Amino acid sequence: MLKRQTEIFGALSDKNRLRIIKMLQVKALCVCEITDILGLAASTVSSHLAILKKAGFIKDYKDGKWINYSLNKENNEPEIASLNTALHFMLEQDETIIDDKHKLGFVDRIEITKR
């Protein structure tokens, strides 16, 4: 049990993973969109996504040629469900989170792939 708890809290112990969760609370995104907003390498973002997925916070699904990431609302583990609820309200006043959410309105995967 302690190993699972450590995995869950470890997934939340990075500011970029928290930023990803906060973005996915707004809408599903592909790696290139998350990469564009965070300003990180795609490989780094993919590593963060893998950690969040393994912990049970997010899921991925194919949409045409895109793989989208979204919050895993079907995860019925009490720890994940309660943390998802708490995370919904946390960091809402943080300037970085506010800026990320603003960027979500302009991020466009088609435009990103044209660059």
CSV table of N, CA and C in Angstrom, one decimal:
chain,number,residue,atom,x,y,z
A,1,MET,N,0.8,-1.2,0.0
A,1,MET,CA,0.0,0.0,0.0
A,1,MET,C,0.9,1.3,0.0
A,2,LEU,N,1.9,1.3,0.8
A,2,LEU,CA,2.8,2.4,0.9
A,2,LEU,C,3.5,2.7,-0.4
A,3,LYS,N,3.8,1.6,-1.1
A,3,LYS,CA,4.5,1.7,-2.5
A,3,LYS,C,3.5,2.5,-3.4
A,4,ARG,N,2.2,2.1,-3.4
A,4,ARG,CA,1.3,2.8,-4.3
A,4,ARG,C,1.1,4.3,-3.9
A,5,GLN,N,1.0,4.5,-2.6
A,5,GLN,CA,0.9,5.9,-2.1
A,5,GLN,C,2.1,6.8,-2.6
A,6,THR,N,3.3,6.2,-2.5
A,6,THR,CA,4.5,6.9,-2.9
A,6,THR,C,4.5,7.2,-4.4
A,7,GLU,N,4.0,6.2,-5.2
A,7,GLU,CA,3.8,6.4,-6.6
A,7,GLU,C,2.9,7.5,-7.0
A,8,ILE,N,1.7,7.6,-6.3
A,8,ILE,CA,0.7,8.6,-6.5
A,8,ILE,C,1.3,10.0,-6.1
A,9,PHE,N,1.9,10.1,-4.9
A,9,PHE,CA,2.4,11.4,-4.5
A,9,PHE,C,3.7,11.8,-5.3
A,10,GLY,N,4.4,10.8,-5.7
A,10,GLY,CA,5.6,11.1,-6.6
A,10,GLY,C,5.1,11.7,-7.9
A,11,ALA,N,4.0,11.2,-8.4
A,11,ALA,CA,3.5,11.8,-9.7
A,11,ALA,C,3.1,13.2,-9.6
A,12,LEU,N,2.7,13.6,-8.4
A,12,LEU,CA,2.3,15.0,-8.1
A,12,LEU,C,3.4,15.9,-7.6
A,13,SER,N,4.6,15.3,-7.5
A,13,SER,CA,5.7,16.1,-6.9
A,13,SER,C,6.5,17.0,-7.9
A,14,ASP,N,6.0,17.1,-9.1
A,14,ASP,CA,6.7,17.9,-10.1
A,14,ASP,C,5.8,19.0,-10.6
A,15,LYS,N,6.3,20.2,-10.6
A,15,LYS,CA,5.5,21.4,-11.0
A,15,LYS,C,5.0,21.2,-12.5
A,16,ASN,N,5.7,20.6,-13.4
A,16,ASN,CA,5.2,20.5,-14.7
A,16,ASN,C,4.1,19.5,-14.8
A,17,ARG,N,4.2,18.4,-14.0
A,17,ARG,CA,3.1,17.4,-14.0
A,17,ARG,C,1.8,18.1,-13.4
A,18,LEU,N,2.0,18.9,-12.4
A,18,LEU,CA,0.8,19.6,-11.9
A,18,LEU,C,0.2,20.6,-12.9
A,19,ARG,N,1.1,21.2,-13.7
A,19,ARG,CA,0.6,22.1,-14.7
A,19,ARG,C,-0.1,21.3,-15.8
A,20,ILE,N,0.3,20.1,-16.1
A,20,ILE,CA,-0.3,19.3,-17.1
A,20,ILE,C,-1.7,18.9,-16.6
A,21,ILE,N,-1.8,18.5,-15.3
A,21,ILE,CA,-3.1,18.1,-14.8
A,21,ILE,C,-4.1,19.3,-14.8
A,22,LYS,N,-3.6,20.5,-14.5
A,22,LYS,CA,-4.5,21.7,-14.5
A,22,LYS,C,-4.9,22.0,-15.9
A,23,MET,N,-4.1,21.8,-16.9
A,23,MET,CA,-4.5,22.0,-18.3
A,23,MET,C,-5.5,21.0,-18.7
A,24,LEU,N,-5.3,19.7,-18.3
A,24,LEU,CA,-6.2,18.7,-18.7
A,24,LEU,C,-7.6,18.8,-18.0
A,25,GLN,N,-7.6,19.6,-16.9
A,25,GLN,CA,-8.9,19.9,-16.3
A,25,GLN,C,-9.8,20.7,-17.2
A,26,VAL,N,-9.2,21.4,-18.1
A,26,VAL,CA,-9.9,22.3,-19.1
A,26,VAL,C,-10.3,21.5,-20.3
A,27,LYS,N,-9.3,20.8,-20.9
A,27,LYS,CA,-9.6,20.0,-22.1
A,27,LYS,C,-8.6,19.0,-22.4
A,28,ALA,N,-8.9,18.0,-23.3
A,28,ALA,CA,-7.9,17.0,-23.7
A,28,ALA,C,-6.9,17.7,-24.6
A,29,LEU,N,-5.7,17.2,-24.5
A,29,LEU,CA,-4.6,17.8,-25.3
A,29,LEU,C,-3.7,16.7,-25.9
A,30,CYS,N,-3.0,17.0,-27.0
A,30,CYS,CA,-2.0,16.1,-27.5
A,30,CYS,C,-0.6,16.5,-27.0
A,31,VAL,N,0.4,15.7,-27.2
A,31,VAL,CA,1.7,16.0,-26.7
A,31,VAL,C,2.2,17.3,-27.3
A,32,CYS,N,2.0,17.6,-28.6
A,32,CYS,CA,2.5,18.8,-29.1
A,32,CYS,C,1.9,20.0,-28.5
A,33,GLU,N,0.6,20.0,-28.2
A,33,GLU,CA,0.0,21.1,-27.5
A,33,GLU,C,0.6,21.4,-26.1
A,34,ILE,N,0.7,20.3,-25.4
A,34,ILE,CA,1.3,20.4,-24.0
A,34,ILE,C,2.7,20.9,-24.1
A,35,THR,N,3.5,20.4,-25.0
A,35,THR,CA,4.9,20.8,-25.3
A,35,THR,C,4.9,22.3,-25.6
A,36,ASP,N,4.0,22.8,-26.4
A,36,ASP,CA,4.0,24.2,-26.8
A,36,ASP,C,3.8,25.1,-25.6
A,37,ILE,N,2.8,24.7,-24.8
A,37,ILE,CA,2.5,25.5,-23.6
A,37,ILE,C,3.6,25.5,-22.6
A,38,LEU,N,4.1,24.3,-22.3
A,38,LEU,CA,5.2,24.2,-21.2
A,38,LEU,C,6.5,24.7,-21.7
A,39,GLY,N,6.8,24.7,-23.0
A,39,GLY,CA,8.1,25.0,-23.5
A,39,GLY,C,9.1,24.0,-23.2
A,40,LEU,N,8.7,22.8,-23.2
A,40,LEU,CA,9.7,21.7,-22.9
A,40,LEU,C,9.8,20.8,-24.2
A,41,ALA,N,10.8,19.9,-24.2
A,41,ALA,CA,11.0,19.0,-25.3
A,41,ALA,C,9.9,18.0,-25.2
A,42,ALA,N,9.5,17.5,-26.4
A,42,ALA,CA,8.4,16.5,-26.5
A,42,ALA,C,8.8,15.2,-25.7
A,43,SER,N,10.0,14.8,-25.7
A,43,SER,CA,10.4,13.6,-24.9
A,43,SER,C,10.2,13.8,-23.4
A,44,THR,N,10.5,15.1,-22.9
A,44,THR,CA,10.3,15.4,-21.5
A,44,THR,C,8.8,15.3,-21.2
A,45,VAL,N,8.0,15.9,-22.0
A,45,VAL,CA,6.5,15.9,-21.8
A,45,VAL,C,6.0,14.5,-21.8
A,46,SER,N,6.5,13.7,-22.8
A,46,SER,CA,6.1,12.3,-22.8
A,46,SER,C,6.4,11.5,-21.6
A,47,SER,N,7.6,11.8,-21.0
A,47,SER,CA,8.0,11.2,-19.7
A,47,SER,C,7.0,11.6,-18.6
A,48,HIS,N,6.7,12.9,-18.5
A,48,HIS,CA,5.8,13.4,-17.5
A,48,HIS,C,4.4,12.7,-17.7
A,49,LEU,N,3.9,12.6,-18.9
A,49,LEU,CA,2.6,12.0,-19.2
A,49,LEU,C,2.6,10.5,-18.8
A,50,ALA,N,3.7,9.8,-19.1
A,50,ALA,CA,3.8,8.4,-18.7
A,50,ALA,C,3.7,8.2,-17.2
A,51,ILE,N,4.4,9.1,-16.4
A,51,ILE,CA,4.3,9.0,-15.0
A,51,ILE,C,2.9,9.3,-14.5
A,52,LEU,N,2.2,10.3,-15.0
A,52,LEU,CA,0.8,10.6,-14.6
A,52,LEU,C,-0.1,9.5,-15.0
A,53,LYS,N,0.1,8.8,-16.2
A,53,LYS,CA,-0.7,7.7,-16.6
A,53,LYS,C,-0.5,6.5,-15.7
A,54,LYS,N,0.7,6.2,-15.4
A,54,LYS,CA,1.0,5.0,-14.6
A,54,LYS,C,0.4,5.2,-13.2
A,55,ALA,N,0.4,6.4,-12.7
A,55,ALA,CA,-0.2,6.7,-11.4
A,55,ALA,C,-1.7,6.7,-11.4
A,56,GLY,N,-2.3,6.8,-12.6
A,56,GLY,CA,-3.8,6.7,-12.7
A,56,GLY,C,-4.5,8.0,-12.9
A,57,PHE,N,-3.7,9.1,-13.0
A,57,PHE,CA,-4.3,10.4,-13.1
A,57,PHE,C,-4.9,10.8,-14.5
A,58,ILE,N,-4.2,10.2,-15.5
A,58,ILE,CA,-4.6,10.5,-16.9
A,58,ILE,C,-4.8,9.3,-17.7
A,59,LYS,N,-5.4,9.4,-18.9
A,59,LYS,CA,-5.5,8.3,-19.8
A,59,LYS,C,-5.2,8.9,-21.2
A,60,ASP,N,-5.0,8.1,-22.2
A,60,ASP,CA,-4.8,8.5,-23.5
A,60,ASP,C,-5.8,7.8,-24.4
A,61,TYR,N,-6.1,8.4,-25.6
A,61,TYR,CA,-7.0,7.8,-26.5
A,61,TYR,C,-6.6,8.3,-27.9
A,62,LYS,N,-6.8,7.5,-28.9
A,62,LYS,CA,-6.5,7.9,-30.3
A,62,LYS,C,-7.7,8.6,-30.9
A,63,ASP,N,-7.4,9.7,-31.6
A,63,ASP,CA,-8.4,10.5,-32.3
A,63,ASP,C,-7.8,10.8,-33.7
A,64,GLY,N,-8.1,9.9,-34.6
A,64,GLY,CA,-7.5,10.1,-36.0
A,64,GLY,C,-6.0,9.8,-35.8
A,65,LYS,N,-5.2,10.8,-36.3
A,65,LYS,CA,-3.7,10.6,-36.2
A,65,LYS,C,-3.2,11.2,-34.9
A,66,TRP,N,-4.0,11.7,-34.1
A,66,TRP,CA,-3.6,12.3,-32.8
A,66,TRP,C,-3.8,11.3,-31.6
A,67,ILE,N,-3.0,11.4,-30.6
A,67,ILE,CA,-3.2,10.7,-29.4
A,67,ILE,C,-3.5,11.8,-28.4
A,68,ASN,N,-4.7,11.8,-27.8
A,68,ASN,CA,-5.1,12.8,-26.9
A,68,ASN,C,-4.9,12.3,-25.4
A,69,TYR,N,-4.6,13.2,-24.5
A,69,TYR,CA,-4.5,12.9,-23.1
A,69,TYR,C,-5.6,13.7,-22.4
A,70,SER,N,-6.2,13.0,-21.5
A,70,SER,CA,-7.3,13.6,-20.7
A,70,SER,C,-7.2,13.1,-19.2
A,71,LEU,N,-7.9,13.7,-18.3
A,71,LEU,CA,-8.0,13.2,-17.0
A,71,LEU,C,-8.7,11.9,-17.0
A,72,ASN,N,-8.3,11.0,-16.1
A,72,ASN,CA,-8.9,9.6,-16.0
A,72,ASN,C,-10.0,9.7,-15.0
A,73,LYS,N,-11.1,10.1,-15.4
A,73,LYS,CA,-12.3,10.2,-14.5
A,73,LYS,C,-12.9,8.9,-14.2
A,74,GLU,N,-12.5,7.8,-14.9
A,74,GLU,CA,-13.0,6.5,-14.6
A,74,GLU,C,-12.2,5.8,-13.5
A,75,ASN,N,-11.1,6.3,-13.1
A,75,ASN,CA,-10.3,5.7,-12.0
A,75,ASN,C,-11.1,5.8,-10.7
A,76,ASN,N,-11.4,4.6,-10.2
A,76,ASN,CA,-12.2,4.6,-9.0
A,76,ASN,C,-11.4,4.4,-7.7
A,77,GLU,N,-10.1,4.5,-7.8
A,77,GLU,CA,-9.3,4.4,-6.6
A,77,GLU,C,-9.6,5.6,-5.7
A,78,PRO,N,-10.0,5.4,-4.4
A,78,PRO,CA,-10.3,6.5,-3.6
A,78,PRO,C,-9.3,7.6,-3.5
A,79,GLU,N,-8.0,7.2,-3.5
A,79,GLU,CA,-6.9,8.2,-3.4
A,79,GLU,C,-6.9,9.1,-4.6
A,80,ILE,N,-7.0,8.5,-5.8
A,80,ILE,CA,-7.0,9.3,-7.0
A,80,ILE,C,-8.2,10.2,-7.1
A,81,ALA,N,-9.4,9.6,-6.8
A,81,ALA,CA,-10.6,10.4,-6.9
A,81,ALA,C,-10.6,11.6,-5.9
A,82,SER,N,-10.1,11.4,-4.7
A,82,SER,CA,-10.1,12.5,-3.8
A,82,SER,C,-9.0,13.5,-4.1
A,83,LEU,N,-7.9,13.0,-4.7
A,83,LEU,CA,-6.9,14.0,-5.1
A,83,LEU,C,-7.3,14.8,-6.3
A,84,ASN,N,-8.0,14.1,-7.2
A,84,ASN,CA,-8.6,14.8,-8.4
A,84,ASN,C,-9.5,15.9,-8.0
A,85,THR,N,-10.3,15.7,-7.0
A,85,THR,CA,-11.2,16.7,-6.5
A,85,THR,C,-10.4,17.8,-5.8
A,86,ALA,N,-9.5,17.5,-5.0
A,86,ALA,CA,-8.7,18.5,-4.4
A,86,ALA,C,-7.9,19.4,-5.4
A,87,LEU,N,-7.3,18.7,-6.4
A,87,LEU,CA,-6.5,19.4,-7.5
A,87,LEU,C,-7.4,20.3,-8.3
A,88,HIS,N,-8.7,20.0,-8.4
A,88,HIS,CA,-9.6,20.9,-9.2
A,88,HIS,C,-9.6,22.3,-8.6
A,89,PHE,N,-9.4,22.4,-7.3
A,89,PHE,CA,-9.5,23.7,-6.6
A,89,PHE,C,-8.1,24.3,-6.3
A,90,MET,N,-7.1,23.4,-6.3
A,90,MET,CA,-5.8,23.9,-5.9
A,90,MET,C,-5.1,24.7,-7.1
A,91,LEU,N,-4.3,25.6,-6.7
A,91,LEU,CA,-3.5,26.4,-7.7
A,91,LEU,C,-4.2,27.3,-8.6
A,92,GLU,N,-5.5,27.5,-8.4
A,92,GLU,CA,-6.3,28.3,-9.3
A,92,GLU,C,-5.8,29.8,-9.3
A,93,GLN,N,-5.2,30.2,-8.3
A,93,GLN,CA,-4.7,31.6,-8.2
A,93,GLN,C,-3.2,31.7,-8.6
A,94,ASP,N,-2.6,30.6,-8.9
A,94,ASP,CA,-1.2,30.7,-9.3
A,94,ASP,C,-1.0,31.3,-10.7
A,95,GLU,N,-0.1,32.2,-10.8
A,95,GLU,CA,0.1,33.0,-12.1
A,95,GLU,C,0.5,32.1,-13.2
A,96,THR,N,1.3,31.1,-13.0
A,96,THR,CA,1.7,30.1,-14.1
A,96,THR,C,0.5,29.4,-14.6
A,97,ILE,N,-0.3,28.9,-13.6
A,97,ILE,CA,-1.5,28.1,-14.0
A,97,ILE,C,-2.5,29.0,-14.8
A,98,ILE,N,-2.7,30.3,-14.3
A,98,ILE,CA,-3.5,31.2,-15.0
A,98,ILE,C,-3.0,31.5,-16.5
A,99,ASP,N,-1.7,31.6,-16.6
A,99,ASP,CA,-1.1,31.9,-17.9
A,99,ASP,C,-1.2,30.6,-18.8
A,100,ASP,N,-1.1,29.4,-18.2
A,100,ASP,CA,-1.2,28.2,-19.0
A,100,ASP,C,-2.7,28.1,-19.5
A,101,LYS,N,-3.6,28.4,-18.7
A,101,LYS,CA,-5.0,28.3,-19.1
A,101,LYS,C,-5.3,29.4,-20.2
A,102,HIS,N,-4.7,30.5,-20.1
A,102,HIS,CA,-4.9,31.5,-21.1
A,102,HIS,C,-4.3,31.0,-22.5
A,103,LYS,N,-3.2,30.4,-22.4
A,103,LYS,CA,-2.5,29.8,-23.6
A,103,LYS,C,-3.4,28.7,-24.3
A,104,LEU,N,-4.2,28.0,-23.4
A,104,LEU,CA,-5.0,26.9,-24.0
A,104,LEU,C,-6.0,27.4,-25.0
A,105,GLY,N,-6.4,28.7,-24.9
A,105,GLY,CA,-7.3,29.3,-25.8
A,105,GLY,C,-6.8,29.5,-27.2
A,106,PHE,N,-5.4,29.5,-27.3
A,106,PHE,CA,-4.8,29.8,-28.5
A,106,PHE,C,-4.0,28.6,-29.1
A,107,VAL,N,-3.7,27.6,-28.3
A,107,VAL,CA,-2.9,26.5,-28.8
A,107,VAL,C,-3.7,25.7,-29.9
A,108,ASP,N,-3.0,25.4,-31.0
A,108,ASP,CA,-3.6,24.8,-32.1
A,108,ASP,C,-2.7,23.7,-32.7
A,109,ARG,N,-3.0,22.5,-32.6
A,109,ARG,CA,-2.1,21.4,-33.0
A,109,ARG,C,-1.8,21.4,-34.5
A,110,ILE,N,-2.8,21.9,-35.3
A,110,ILE,CA,-2.5,22.0,-36.8
A,110,ILE,C,-1.4,23.0,-37.0
A,111,GLU,N,-1.5,24.2,-36.4
A,111,GLU,CA,-0.5,25.2,-36.5
A,111,GLU,C,0.8,24.8,-36.0
A,112,ILE,N,0.8,24.1,-34.9
A,112,ILE,CA,2.1,23.6,-34.3
A,112,ILE,C,2.8,22.7,-35.2
A,113,THR,N,2.1,21.8,-35.9
A,113,THR,CA,2.7,20.8,-36.7
A,113,THR,C,3.2,21.5,-38.0
A,114,LYS,N,2.7,22.6,-38.4
A,114,LYS,CA,3.2,23.3,-39.6
A,114,LYS,C,4.5,24.0,-39.3
A,115,ARG,N,4.9,24.3,-38.1
A,115,ARG,CA,6.1,25.0,-37.8
A,115,ARG,C,7.3,24.2,-38.2
